[in-house]
mmCIF file of C-alpha atoms in Angstrom:
data_model
loop_
_atom_site.group_PDB
_atom_site.id
_atom_site.type_symbol
_atom_site.label_atom_id
_atom_site.label_comp_id
_atom_site.label_asym_id
_atom_site.label_seq_id
_atom_site.Cartn_x
_atom_site.Cartn_y
_atom_site.Cartn_z
ATOM 1 C CA MET A 1 -10.408 -28.284 60.792
ATOM 2 C CA PRO A 2 -8.579 -29.892 63.755
ATOM 3 C CA PHE A 3 -10.839 -31.966 65.934
ATOM 4 C CA ARG A 4 -9.992 -30.031 69.104
ATOM 5 C CA TYR A 5 -11.673 -26.980 67.536
ATOM 6 C CA PHE A 6 -14.492 -28.953 65.976
ATOM 7 C CA ARG A 7 -15.674 -30.404 69.285
ATOM 8 C CA ARG A 8 -15.887 -26.958 70.887
ATOM 9 C CA LEU A 9 -18.338 -25.557 68.345
ATOM 10 C CA THR A 10 -21.888 -24.763 69.339
ATOM 11 C CA PRO A 11 -24.610 -26.861 67.694
ATOM 12 C CA ILE A 12 -25.615 -23.925 65.445
ATOM 13 C CA ALA A 13 -22.031 -23.263 64.375
ATOM 14 C CA MET A 14 -21.505 -26.977 63.776
ATOM 15 C CA PHE A 15 -24.603 -27.098 61.608
ATOM 16 C CA LEU A 16 -23.418 -24.117 59.546
ATOM 17 C CA LEU A 17 -19.992 -25.712 59.140
ATOM 18 C CA LEU A 18 -21.535 -28.948 57.890
ATOM 19 C CA LEU A 19 -23.645 -26.986 55.409
ATOM 20 C CA ALA A 20 -20.524 -25.193 54.134
ATOM 21 C CA GLU A 21 -18.634 -28.469 53.767
ATOM 22 C CA SER A 22 -21.627 -30.009 52.002
ATOM 23 C CA GLY A 23 -21.708 -27.090 49.551
ATOM 24 C CA ALA A 24 -17.985 -27.476 48.894
ATOM 25 C CA ALA A 25 -18.422 -31.199 48.283
ATOM 26 C CA GLN A 26 -21.185 -30.475 45.765
ATOM 27 C CA ASN A 27 -18.818 -28.209 43.806
ATOM 28 C CA THR A 28 -16.099 -30.875 43.759
ATOM 29 C CA THR A 29 -15.788 -32.925 40.585
ATOM 30 C CA LEU A 30 -16.450 -36.576 41.459
ATOM 31 C CA ILE A 31 -15.513 -39.428 39.144
ATOM 32 C CA GLY A 32 -16.117 -43.159 39.306
ATOM 33 C CA LEU A 33 -13.831 -45.950 38.161
ATOM 34 C CA ASP A 34 -15.377 -46.399 34.713
ATOM 35 C CA GLN A 35 -15.321 -42.643 34.148
ATOM 36 C CA ALA A 36 -11.682 -42.502 35.266
ATOM 37 C CA ILE A 37 -10.713 -45.176 32.735
ATOM 38 C CA ASP A 38 -12.582 -43.341 29.961
ATOM 39 C CA LEU A 39 -10.826 -40.086 30.845
ATOM 40 C CA ALA A 40 -7.436 -41.792 30.823
ATOM 41 C CA LEU A 41 -8.046 -43.417 27.443
ATOM 42 C CA LYS A 42 -9.053 -40.046 25.988
ATOM 43 C CA HIS A 43 -6.600 -37.677 27.669
ATOM 44 C CA ASN A 44 -3.509 -39.638 28.711
ATOM 45 C CA HIS A 45 -0.707 -38.150 26.622
ATOM 46 C CA SER A 46 1.359 -41.322 26.490
ATOM 47 C CA MET A 47 -1.689 -43.152 25.173
ATOM 48 C CA GLN A 48 -2.315 -40.468 22.573
ATOM 49 C CA ALA A 49 1.309 -40.705 21.479
ATOM 50 C CA THR A 50 1.001 -44.486 21.154
ATOM 51 C CA ARG A 51 -2.107 -44.155 18.978
ATOM 52 C CA THR A 52 -0.141 -42.148 16.433
ATOM 53 C CA LEU A 53 1.608 -45.408 15.550
ATOM 54 C CA ILE A 54 -1.594 -46.482 13.792
ATOM 55 C CA LEU A 55 -1.627 -43.265 11.766
ATOM 56 C CA GLN A 56 2.031 -43.740 10.915
ATOM 57 C CA ASN A 57 1.310 -47.246 9.643
ATOM 58 C CA GLN A 58 -1.616 -45.988 7.591
ATOM 59 C CA ALA A 59 0.716 -43.435 6.009
ATOM 60 C CA GLN A 60 3.057 -46.302 5.167
ATOM 61 C CA GLU A 61 0.120 -48.021 3.462
ATOM 62 C CA THR A 62 -0.193 -44.973 1.220
ATOM 63 C CA THR A 63 3.513 -45.170 0.427
ATOM 64 C CA ALA A 64 3.322 -48.900 -0.287
ATOM 65 C CA ASN A 65 0.460 -48.390 -2.733
ATOM 66 C CA LEU A 66 2.238 -45.760 -4.835
ATOM 67 C CA ARG A 67 3.178 -46.607 -8.415
ATOM 68 C CA PRO A 68 6.672 -45.798 -9.746
ATOM 69 C CA ASN A 69 7.093 -42.315 -11.175
ATOM 70 C CA PRO A 70 7.762 -42.047 -14.920
ATOM 71 C CA THR A 71 11.120 -40.621 -15.958
ATOM 72 C CA LEU A 72 11.668 -37.810 -18.430
ATOM 73 C CA GLY A 73 14.939 -37.620 -20.361
ATOM 74 C CA ALA A 74 16.180 -35.034 -22.857
ATOM 75 C CA ASP A 75 19.510 -34.245 -24.579
ATOM 76 C CA SER A 76 20.939 -31.967 -27.200
ATOM 77 C CA GLN A 77 24.156 -32.826 -29.074
ATOM 78 C CA PHE A 78 26.556 -31.134 -31.501
ATOM 79 C CA ILE A 79 25.864 -27.611 -30.260
ATOM 80 C CA PRO A 80 28.485 -25.260 -31.827
ATOM 81 C CA PHE A 81 29.621 -23.541 -28.651
ATOM 82 C CA PHE A 82 33.089 -22.937 -30.042
ATOM 83 C CA GLY A 83 31.855 -21.742 -33.415
ATOM 84 C CA PRO A 84 29.234 -19.104 -32.801
ATOM 85 C CA GLN A 85 29.125 -18.308 -36.500
ATOM 86 C CA ASN A 86 27.595 -21.759 -37.072
ATOM 87 C CA PHE A 87 24.474 -20.970 -35.072
ATOM 88 C CA SER A 88 21.840 -21.015 -37.789
ATOM 89 C CA ALA A 89 18.570 -22.613 -38.674
ATOM 90 C CA ASP A 90 20.252 -25.004 -41.058
ATOM 91 C CA ASN A 91 22.768 -26.083 -38.446
ATOM 92 C CA LEU A 92 19.988 -26.579 -35.961
ATOM 93 C CA ASP A 93 18.012 -28.691 -38.407
ATOM 94 C CA GLN A 94 20.745 -30.619 -40.183
ATOM 95 C CA THR A 95 23.645 -30.953 -37.739
ATOM 96 C CA GLN A 96 22.431 -30.767 -34.152
ATOM 97 C CA GLN A 97 20.729 -33.756 -32.549
ATOM 98 C CA PHE A 98 17.841 -33.591 -30.107
ATOM 99 C CA ASP A 99 16.356 -36.442 -28.100
ATOM 100 C CA ILE A 100 13.440 -36.490 -25.662
ATOM 101 C CA GLY A 101 11.923 -39.574 -24.081
ATOM 102 C CA ILE A 102 9.701 -40.903 -21.329
ATOM 103 C CA GLY A 103 10.497 -44.066 -19.404
ATOM 104 C CA TYR A 104 8.494 -46.126 -16.957
ATOM 105 C CA LEU A 105 9.286 -49.046 -14.650
ATOM 106 C CA PHE A 106 6.820 -51.884 -15.104
ATOM 107 C CA GLU A 107 6.709 -53.849 -11.849
ATOM 108 C CA ARG A 108 6.090 -57.557 -12.181
ATOM 109 C CA GLY A 109 4.948 -60.142 -9.653
ATOM 110 C CA ARG A 110 2.184 -57.935 -8.178
ATOM 111 C CA LYS A 111 4.777 -56.048 -6.125
ATOM 112 C CA ARG A 112 2.537 -53.073 -5.377
ATOM 113 C CA GLN A 113 -0.327 -55.262 -4.196
ATOM 114 C CA ARG A 114 2.048 -57.302 -2.039
ATOM 115 C CA ARG A 115 3.551 -54.144 -0.520
ATOM 116 C CA LEU A 116 0.103 -52.781 0.272
ATOM 117 C CA GLN A 117 -1.080 -56.022 1.869
ATOM 118 C CA ALA A 118 2.089 -56.283 3.960
ATOM 119 C CA ALA A 119 1.605 -52.692 5.152
ATOM 120 C CA ARG A 120 -2.051 -53.330 6.011
ATOM 121 C CA ASP A 121 -1.178 -56.468 7.947
ATOM 122 C CA GLN A 122 1.415 -54.507 9.922
ATOM 123 C CA THR A 123 -1.208 -51.851 10.676
ATOM 124 C CA ASP A 124 -3.461 -54.572 12.088
ATOM 125 C CA VAL A 125 -0.621 -55.710 14.334
ATOM 126 C CA THR A 126 -0.082 -52.133 15.492
ATOM 127 C CA ARG A 127 -3.793 -51.702 16.254
ATOM 128 C CA ALA A 128 -3.681 -54.780 18.481
ATOM 129 C CA GLN A 129 -0.548 -53.494 20.197
ATOM 130 C CA VAL A 130 -2.229 -50.140 20.843
ATOM 131 C CA ALA A 131 -5.245 -51.961 22.266
ATOM 132 C CA ASP A 132 -2.849 -53.818 24.548
ATOM 133 C CA ALA A 133 -1.408 -50.490 25.712
ATOM 134 C CA GLU A 134 -4.973 -49.396 26.484
ATOM 135 C CA ARG A 135 -5.470 -52.591 28.488
ATOM 136 C CA THR A 136 -2.376 -51.814 30.549
ATOM 137 C CA LEU A 137 -3.460 -48.213 31.077
ATOM 138 C CA ALA A 138 -6.917 -49.336 32.260
ATOM 139 C CA PHE A 139 -5.255 -51.616 34.810
ATOM 140 C CA ASN A 140 -2.971 -48.846 36.042
ATOM 141 C CA VAL A 141 -5.950 -46.532 36.470
ATOM 142 C CA GLY A 142 -7.951 -49.236 38.249
ATOM 143 C CA GLN A 143 -5.059 -50.047 40.556
ATOM 144 C CA GLN A 144 -4.495 -46.391 41.409
ATOM 145 C CA PHE A 145 -8.233 -45.837 41.864
ATOM 146 C CA VAL A 146 -8.265 -48.621 44.450
ATOM 147 C CA SER A 147 -5.348 -46.896 46.181
ATOM 148 C CA VAL A 148 -7.433 -43.726 46.437
ATOM 149 C CA LEU A 149 -10.395 -45.680 47.829
ATOM 150 C CA LEU A 150 -8.112 -47.347 50.367
ATOM 151 C CA ALA A 151 -6.664 -44.007 51.407
ATOM 152 C CA GLU A 152 -10.162 -42.525 51.729
ATOM 153 C CA SER A 153 -11.400 -45.474 53.797
ATOM 154 C CA THR A 154 -8.329 -45.282 56.033
ATOM 155 C CA LEU A 155 -8.827 -41.539 56.467
ATOM 156 C CA GLN A 156 -12.483 -41.923 57.427
ATOM 157 C CA PHE A 157 -11.602 -44.641 59.917
ATOM 158 C CA ALA A 158 -8.797 -42.520 61.364
ATOM 159 C CA LEU A 159 -11.175 -39.591 61.819
ATOM 160 C CA GLN A 160 -13.785 -41.792 63.484
ATOM 161 C CA ASP A 161 -11.174 -43.393 65.697
ATOM 162 C CA LEU A 162 -9.811 -39.986 66.657
ATOM 163 C CA GLN A 163 -13.291 -38.749 67.540
ATOM 164 C CA SER A 164 -13.971 -41.866 69.628
ATOM 165 C CA PHE A 165 -10.677 -41.667 71.482
ATOM 166 C CA GLN A 166 -11.115 -37.923 72.028
ATOM 167 C CA GLN A 167 -14.198 -38.786 74.060
ATOM 168 C CA THR A 168 -12.055 -41.145 76.100
ATOM 169 C CA VAL A 169 -9.550 -38.349 76.689
ATOM 170 C CA ASP A 170 -12.364 -36.024 77.753
ATOM 171 C CA ILE A 171 -13.668 -38.621 80.193
ATOM 172 C CA GLY A 172 -10.147 -39.199 81.460
ATOM 173 C CA GLU A 173 -9.767 -35.466 82.070
ATOM 174 C CA VAL A 174 -12.970 -35.406 84.069
ATOM 175 C CA GLN A 175 -11.883 -38.459 86.064
ATOM 176 C CA PHE A 176 -8.462 -36.908 86.717
ATOM 177 C CA LYS A 177 -9.955 -33.660 87.950
ATOM 178 C CA ALA A 178 -12.386 -35.623 90.156
ATOM 179 C CA GLY A 179 -9.509 -37.683 91.574
ATOM 180 C CA PHE A 180 -10.640 -41.062 90.223
ATOM 181 C CA ILE A 181 -7.427 -41.609 88.241
ATOM 182 C CA GLY A 182 -3.882 -40.437 88.758
ATOM 183 C CA GLU A 183 -2.032 -37.896 86.668
ATOM 184 C CA GLY A 184 0.190 -40.612 85.222
ATOM 185 C CA ASP A 185 -2.757 -42.543 83.790
ATOM 186 C CA TYR A 186 -4.294 -39.357 82.414
ATOM 187 C CA LEU A 187 -1.052 -38.393 80.685
ATOM 188 C CA LYS A 188 -0.780 -41.872 79.167
ATOM 189 C CA ILE A 189 -4.256 -41.491 77.714
ATOM 190 C CA LYS A 190 -3.500 -38.019 76.398
ATOM 191 C CA LEU A 191 -0.194 -39.100 74.870
ATOM 192 C CA GLN A 192 -1.997 -41.954 73.112
ATOM 193 C CA LEU A 193 -4.080 -39.302 71.361
ATOM 194 C CA LEU A 194 -0.953 -38.301 69.449
ATOM 195 C CA GLN A 195 -1.020 -41.635 67.602
ATOM 196 C CA PHE A 196 -4.590 -41.052 66.445
ATOM 197 C CA GLN A 197 -3.804 -37.520 65.298
ATOM 198 C CA THR A 198 -0.750 -38.814 63.438
ATOM 199 C CA ASP A 199 -2.891 -41.490 61.781
ATOM 200 C CA VAL A 200 -5.250 -38.791 60.498
ATOM 201 C CA SER A 201 -2.399 -36.694 59.089
ATOM 202 C CA SER A 202 -0.777 -39.718 57.420
ATOM 203 C CA ALA A 203 -4.082 -40.894 55.944
ATOM 204 C CA ARG A 204 -4.861 -37.424 54.598
ATOM 205 C CA LEU A 205 -1.424 -37.201 52.979
ATOM 206 C CA ALA A 206 -1.801 -40.691 51.493
ATOM 207 C CA LYS A 207 -5.109 -39.723 49.897
ATOM 208 C CA VAL A 208 -3.728 -36.506 48.414
ATOM 209 C CA GLN A 209 -0.739 -38.361 46.959
ATOM 210 C CA ALA A 210 -2.970 -41.113 45.563
ATOM 211 C CA LEU A 211 -5.194 -38.511 43.878
ATOM 212 C CA VAL A 212 -2.160 -36.793 42.351
ATOM 213 C CA SER A 213 -0.869 -40.094 40.971
ATOM 214 C CA LEU A 214 -4.299 -40.900 39.559
ATOM 215 C CA ARG A 215 -4.539 -37.467 37.963
ATOM 216 C CA GLU A 216 -1.247 -38.092 36.195
ATOM 217 C CA LEU A 217 -2.755 -41.177 34.568
ATOM 218 C CA LEU A 218 -5.973 -39.366 33.660
ATOM 219 C CA GLY A 219 -4.159 -36.346 32.245
ATOM 220 C CA TYR A 220 -3.778 -33.154 34.234
ATOM 221 C CA ASN A 221 -6.183 -31.286 31.970
ATOM 222 C CA ALA A 222 -8.852 -33.972 32.232
ATOM 223 C CA VAL A 223 -9.891 -33.160 35.813
ATOM 224 C CA PRO A 224 -9.530 -30.098 38.080
ATOM 225 C CA ALA A 225 -7.000 -30.048 40.892
ATOM 226 C CA ASP A 226 -9.687 -30.424 43.581
ATOM 227 C CA TYR A 227 -11.361 -33.476 42.064
ATOM 228 C CA ASP A 228 -12.264 -36.549 44.094
ATOM 229 C CA VAL A 229 -13.399 -40.101 43.455
ATOM 230 C CA VAL A 230 -16.655 -41.821 44.252
ATOM 231 C CA GLY A 231 -16.833 -45.497 45.134
ATOM 232 C CA ASP A 232 -16.533 -47.937 47.997
ATOM 233 C CA LEU A 233 -13.785 -50.204 49.192
ATOM 234 C CA ALA A 234 -16.112 -53.187 49.032
ATOM 235 C CA TYR A 235 -15.890 -56.938 48.599
ATOM 236 C CA GLN A 236 -17.219 -58.341 45.322
ATOM 237 C CA PRO A 237 -17.092 -62.147 45.025
ATOM 238 C CA LEU A 238 -15.635 -63.758 41.904
ATOM 239 C CA LYS A 239 -17.817 -66.454 40.370
ATOM 240 C CA GLY A 240 -15.874 -67.646 37.332
ATOM 241 C CA ASN A 241 -13.517 -70.636 37.270
ATOM 242 C CA LEU A 242 -9.933 -70.654 36.054
ATOM 243 C CA GLU A 243 -10.434 -72.677 32.858
ATOM 244 C CA ASP A 244 -13.236 -70.440 31.567
ATOM 245 C CA LEU A 245 -11.229 -67.307 32.325
ATOM 246 C CA GLN A 246 -8.189 -68.670 30.499
ATOM 247 C CA MET A 247 -10.211 -69.526 27.411
ATOM 248 C CA ARG A 248 -11.803 -66.100 27.479
ATOM 249 C CA ALA A 249 -8.383 -64.474 27.790
ATOM 250 C CA LEU A 250 -7.220 -66.223 24.611
ATOM 251 C CA ARG A 251 -10.173 -64.591 22.867
ATOM 252 C CA GLU A 252 -9.926 -61.173 24.483
ATOM 253 C CA ARG A 253 -6.256 -60.395 25.085
ATOM 254 C CA PRO A 254 -5.016 -57.888 22.463
ATOM 255 C CA ASP A 255 -1.365 -58.870 22.939
ATOM 256 C CA PHE A 256 -2.218 -62.468 22.003
ATOM 257 C CA ARG A 257 -4.230 -61.138 19.076
ATOM 258 C CA ALA A 258 -1.180 -59.108 18.025
ATOM 259 C CA ALA A 259 0.922 -62.281 18.110
ATOM 260 C CA GLU A 260 -1.632 -64.051 15.891
ATOM 261 C CA LEU A 261 -1.690 -61.137 13.475
ATOM 262 C CA GLY A 262 2.100 -61.223 13.477
ATOM 263 C CA ILE A 263 1.919 -64.618 11.748
ATOM 264 C CA THR A 264 -0.313 -63.139 9.041
ATOM 265 C CA ALA A 265 2.070 -60.216 8.635
ATOM 266 C CA ALA A 266 5.033 -62.607 8.359
ATOM 267 C CA ARG A 267 3.300 -64.532 5.588
ATOM 268 C CA SER A 268 2.673 -61.274 3.750
ATOM 269 C CA GLN A 269 6.380 -60.488 3.968
ATOM 270 C CA ILE A 270 7.196 -63.860 2.411
ATOM 271 C CA LEU A 271 4.864 -63.132 -0.520
ATOM 272 C CA LEU A 272 6.416 -59.681 -0.891
ATOM 273 C CA ALA A 273 9.936 -61.133 -0.883
ATOM 274 C CA LYS A 274 8.967 -63.603 -3.625
ATOM 275 C CA ALA A 275 7.338 -60.798 -5.602
ATOM 276 C CA ASN A 276 10.505 -58.715 -5.309
ATOM 277 C CA ALA A 277 12.387 -61.626 -6.870
ATOM 278 C CA LYS A 278 10.476 -61.055 -10.118
ATOM 279 C CA VAL A 279 12.411 -59.031 -12.669
ATOM 280 C CA ASP A 280 10.991 -55.600 -13.450
ATOM 281 C CA VAL A 281 11.015 -54.146 -16.957
ATOM 282 C CA ASN A 282 12.140 -50.633 -17.852
ATOM 283 C CA GLY A 283 10.458 -49.291 -20.972
ATOM 284 C CA THR A 284 11.421 -46.039 -22.669
ATOM 285 C CA GLY A 285 9.972 -44.209 -25.670
ATOM 286 C CA ASP A 286 12.207 -41.553 -27.318
ATOM 287 C CA PHE A 287 11.660 -38.891 -29.963
ATOM 288 C CA SER A 288 14.869 -37.974 -31.843
ATOM 289 C CA HIS A 289 15.701 -35.310 -34.417
ATOM 290 C CA VAL A 290 19.009 -35.739 -36.260
ATOM 291 C CA GLY A 291 20.230 -34.938 -39.781
ATOM 292 C CA GLY A 292 16.983 -33.267 -40.657
ATOM 293 C CA GLN A 293 15.020 -36.395 -39.803
ATOM 294 C CA SER A 294 12.627 -36.975 -36.893
ATOM 295 C CA THR A 295 12.374 -40.531 -35.584
ATOM 296 C CA ALA A 296 10.933 -42.451 -32.689
ATOM 297 C CA SER A 297 12.646 -45.176 -30.673
ATOM 298 C CA LEU A 298 11.502 -47.785 -28.181
ATOM 299 C CA PHE A 299 13.853 -49.284 -25.593
ATOM 300 C CA VAL A 300 13.308 -52.155 -23.166
ATOM 301 C CA ASN A 301 15.788 -53.324 -20.558
ATOM 302 C CA PHE A 302 15.681 -55.608 -17.575
ATOM 303 C CA GLN A 303 18.068 -57.408 -15.293
ATOM 304 C CA LEU A 304 19.081 -60.970 -15.957
ATOM 305 C CA PRO A 305 18.405 -62.892 -12.716
ATOM 306 C CA VAL A 306 21.644 -64.798 -12.832
ATOM 307 C CA PHE A 307 23.004 -64.078 -9.371
ATOM 308 C CA ASN A 308 20.477 -62.026 -7.380
ATOM 309 C CA ARG A 309 17.088 -63.695 -7.158
ATOM 310 C CA ASN A 310 16.321 -62.258 -3.711
ATOM 311 C CA GLN A 311 17.261 -65.581 -2.158
ATOM 312 C CA GLY A 312 18.438 -64.070 1.111
ATOM 313 C CA GLU A 313 15.288 -62.047 1.785
ATOM 314 C CA ILE A 314 13.057 -64.994 0.914
ATOM 315 C CA ALA A 315 14.978 -67.161 3.365
ATOM 316 C CA ARG A 316 14.934 -64.446 6.040
ATOM 317 C CA THR A 317 11.177 -63.959 5.824
ATOM 318 C CA GLY A 318 10.730 -67.726 6.091
ATOM 319 C CA TYR A 319 12.636 -67.710 9.365
ATOM 320 C CA ALA A 320 10.665 -64.643 10.453
ATOM 321 C CA LEU A 321 7.465 -66.664 9.981
ATOM 322 C CA THR A 322 8.858 -69.386 12.238
ATOM 323 C CA GLN A 323 9.749 -66.708 14.765
ATOM 324 C CA ALA A 324 6.218 -65.272 14.645
ATOM 325 C CA GLN A 325 4.717 -68.718 15.164
ATOM 326 C CA GLU A 326 6.940 -69.338 18.184
ATOM 327 C CA GLN A 327 6.082 -65.909 19.564
ATOM 328 C CA GLN A 328 2.409 -66.727 19.205
ATOM 329 C CA GLN A 329 2.905 -69.898 21.247
ATOM 330 C CA ALA A 330 4.899 -67.946 23.833
ATOM 331 C CA ALA A 331 2.125 -65.348 24.013
ATOM 332 C CA SER A 332 -0.400 -68.127 24.591
ATOM 333 C CA ASP A 333 1.683 -69.478 27.471
ATOM 334 C CA THR A 334 2.020 -65.975 28.911
ATOM 335 C CA VAL A 335 -1.730 -65.403 28.769
ATOM 336 C CA LEU A 336 -2.502 -68.690 30.512
ATOM 337 C CA SER A 337 0.134 -68.030 33.181
ATOM 338 C CA ASP A 338 -1.031 -64.456 33.776
ATOM 339 C CA VAL A 339 -4.621 -65.554 34.263
ATOM 340 C CA ALA A 340 -3.618 -68.417 36.559
ATOM 341 C CA ASN A 341 -1.437 -66.195 38.739
ATOM 342 C CA ALA A 342 -4.033 -63.429 38.916
ATOM 343 C CA TYR A 343 -6.815 -65.922 39.674
ATOM 344 C CA LEU A 344 -4.830 -67.500 42.507
ATOM 345 C CA ALA A 345 -4.049 -64.043 43.897
ATOM 346 C CA VAL A 346 -7.760 -63.199 43.935
ATOM 347 C CA ARG A 347 -8.608 -66.441 45.710
ATOM 348 C CA SER A 348 -5.832 -65.945 48.253
ATOM 349 C CA ASN A 349 -6.931 -62.400 49.054
ATOM 350 C CA ASP A 350 -10.522 -63.589 49.147
ATOM 351 C CA GLU A 351 -9.619 -66.035 51.910
ATOM 352 C CA VAL A 352 -7.941 -63.270 53.908
ATOM 353 C CA VAL A 353 -10.986 -61.001 53.604
ATOM 354 C CA GLN A 354 -13.255 -63.873 54.637
ATOM 355 C CA LEU A 355 -11.137 -64.407 57.761
ATOM 356 C CA TYR A 356 -11.776 -60.857 58.879
ATOM 357 C CA THR A 357 -15.493 -60.846 58.054
ATOM 358 C CA SER A 358 -16.071 -64.279 59.600
ATOM 359 C CA GLY A 359 -15.410 -63.020 63.113
ATOM 360 C CA TYR A 360 -12.129 -61.210 63.675
ATOM 361 C CA LEU A 361 -13.613 -57.786 62.951
ATOM 362 C CA LYS A 362 -16.458 -58.305 65.401
ATOM 363 C CA GLN A 363 -14.155 -59.793 68.007
ATOM 364 C CA ALA A 364 -11.832 -56.791 67.822
ATOM 365 C CA GLN A 365 -14.814 -54.443 68.084
ATOM 366 C CA ASP A 366 -16.285 -56.318 71.026
ATOM 367 C CA SER A 367 -12.929 -56.488 72.786
ATOM 368 C CA ARG A 368 -12.440 -52.744 72.447
ATOM 369 C CA ASP A 369 -16.005 -51.957 73.554
ATOM 370 C CA ILE A 370 -15.806 -54.272 76.573
ATOM 371 C CA SER A 371 -12.451 -52.883 77.655
ATOM 372 C CA GLN A 372 -13.669 -49.345 77.210
ATOM 373 C CA TYR A 373 -16.830 -50.021 79.194
ATOM 374 C CA ALA A 374 -14.895 -51.787 81.957
ATOM 375 C CA TYR A 375 -12.226 -49.072 82.121
ATOM 376 C CA LYS A 376 -14.766 -46.265 82.454
ATOM 377 C CA ARG A 377 -16.241 -48.098 85.448
ATOM 378 C CA GLY A 378 -12.935 -48.970 87.036
ATOM 379 C CA ALA A 379 -13.138 -52.703 86.279
ATOM 380 C CA ALA A 380 -10.181 -52.755 83.885
ATOM 381 C CA SER A 381 -6.721 -51.241 83.921
ATOM 382 C CA LEU A 382 -5.607 -48.447 81.618
ATOM 383 C CA LEU A 383 -3.061 -50.726 79.956
ATOM 384 C CA ASP A 384 -5.759 -53.295 79.155
ATOM 385 C CA PHE A 385 -7.941 -50.617 77.604
ATOM 386 C CA LEU A 386 -5.115 -49.100 75.544
ATOM 387 C CA ASP A 387 -4.043 -52.545 74.358
ATOM 388 C CA ALA A 388 -7.604 -53.356 73.250
ATOM 389 C CA GLU A 389 -7.811 -49.992 71.487
ATOM 390 C CA ARG A 390 -4.510 -50.615 69.707
ATOM 391 C CA SER A 391 -5.576 -54.121 68.628
ATOM 392 C CA TYR A 392 -8.872 -52.803 67.307
ATOM 393 C CA ARG A 393 -7.133 -50.149 65.255
ATOM 394 C CA LEU A 394 -4.619 -52.618 63.823
ATOM 395 C CA VAL A 395 -7.349 -55.096 62.869
ATOM 396 C CA GLN A 396 -9.426 -52.407 61.167
ATOM 397 C CA LEU A 397 -6.465 -51.095 59.217
ATOM 398 C CA ALA A 398 -5.393 -54.616 58.258
ATOM 399 C CA TYR A 399 -8.944 -55.367 57.081
ATOM 400 C CA ARG A 400 -8.911 -52.303 54.846
ATOM 401 C CA GLN A 401 -5.530 -53.321 53.476
ATOM 402 C CA ALA A 402 -6.934 -56.788 52.777
ATOM 403 C CA LEU A 403 -9.900 -55.272 50.926
ATOM 404 C CA GLY A 404 -7.564 -53.054 48.929
ATOM 405 C CA SER A 405 -5.362 -56.021 48.056
ATOM 406 C CA TYR A 406 -8.412 -58.038 46.997
ATOM 407 C CA MET A 407 -9.732 -55.248 44.749
ATOM 408 C CA THR A 408 -6.263 -54.752 43.269
ATOM 409 C CA ALA A 409 -6.062 -58.488 42.581
ATOM 410 C CA LEU A 410 -9.411 -58.239 40.786
ATOM 411 C CA GLU A 411 -8.029 -55.422 38.643
ATOM 412 C CA GLN A 412 -5.009 -57.612 37.882
ATOM 413 C CA LEU A 413 -7.306 -60.460 36.856
ATOM 414 C CA LYS A 414 -9.296 -58.127 34.596
ATOM 415 C CA GLU A 415 -6.069 -57.097 32.921
ATOM 416 C CA ALA A 416 -4.947 -60.724 32.603
ATOM 417 C CA VAL A 417 -8.249 -61.788 31.009
ATOM 418 C CA GLY A 418 -8.379 -58.674 28.828
ATOM 419 C CA THR A 419 -11.862 -57.503 29.790
ATOM 420 C CA ARG A 420 -13.408 -55.266 32.419
ATOM 421 C CA ASN A 421 -16.433 -57.546 32.769
ATOM 422 C CA LEU A 422 -15.751 -60.591 34.910
ATOM 423 C CA PRO A 423 -18.450 -63.086 35.943
#
């Protein structure tokens, strides 16, 4: 409801309106930061799609563990198609030849076990990569949640500032009608009200947009359209030091864990390549009937490893291991750099917040209050009062931005360390 209507309500009507708004707020779904992250991890469709990679890898484990299928072969020879008169039991028994056999590929070098282990190691890598995607999603939710809190804090301040300045406008109207101030000064005050009303509209729009963006991360079906968040845009000091956070990140970060598991997976590929170099044996057992005699035959064949001994794949997997080791070192450097940058950002934003809380906020408040008091009693000019009001508003908004930046930097540090629990 616009403020110009709100201030004209009778006390009873105002009380009823507050009760109605309170009832509406009770019906609104409220979520906190931890709940928002849980909802996103459960309902975010991109995250659910990423998790299917684990299931795909597990299916590949099943494929890797399968044994070769046996082969069935059969033939019939010397069938008298062009001499139908020769179709007889004697011809079938004495002249025609029938063969039926079963063959099987005997894998050597523990190929199946090596394939299975390689597939399992790759699944472990994928699990770590999925956990890293969850880490990124948690940061995105935390960052957007802070944006909602900032928008809510800005909106509440804009409403309070509008209410306070509306009183100034009302006093100015009384003074103008009584002849204490000129029409020009009164119009300046009234025109200044437009800025406060615009601030309220902009802050309300910013909050709605921030909630929509957050809902996209949570999943549209996870929360109703009229949901809201609960929490404060508040300062929380960081107690840990950089070295401890970096060491913890090397233990917690799933992307670094994925790089470590990549080395294990590369070693499994080397063992598989060496196993594939072993020559497999094809064995076949046949039953034959020819010339009235039934016989059995056994056949064995295998390749002679004269030229192809899988040299290229063995060499390639060796280089792949070197690549995985270098990637692990690069991941370590990335983790340490991420934590250092995020830690410095937190400390820098902490200093800015401390500047405001150490005195600038109170000074801006006192300056506005003194100017307002002096203006109402004719001891200060309108321009001085409006300038103090403008400075107060800018300082308050800048302080909220500083708090939002600090909380966002904390979320960035949590992502860099790989845990939601910082000291």
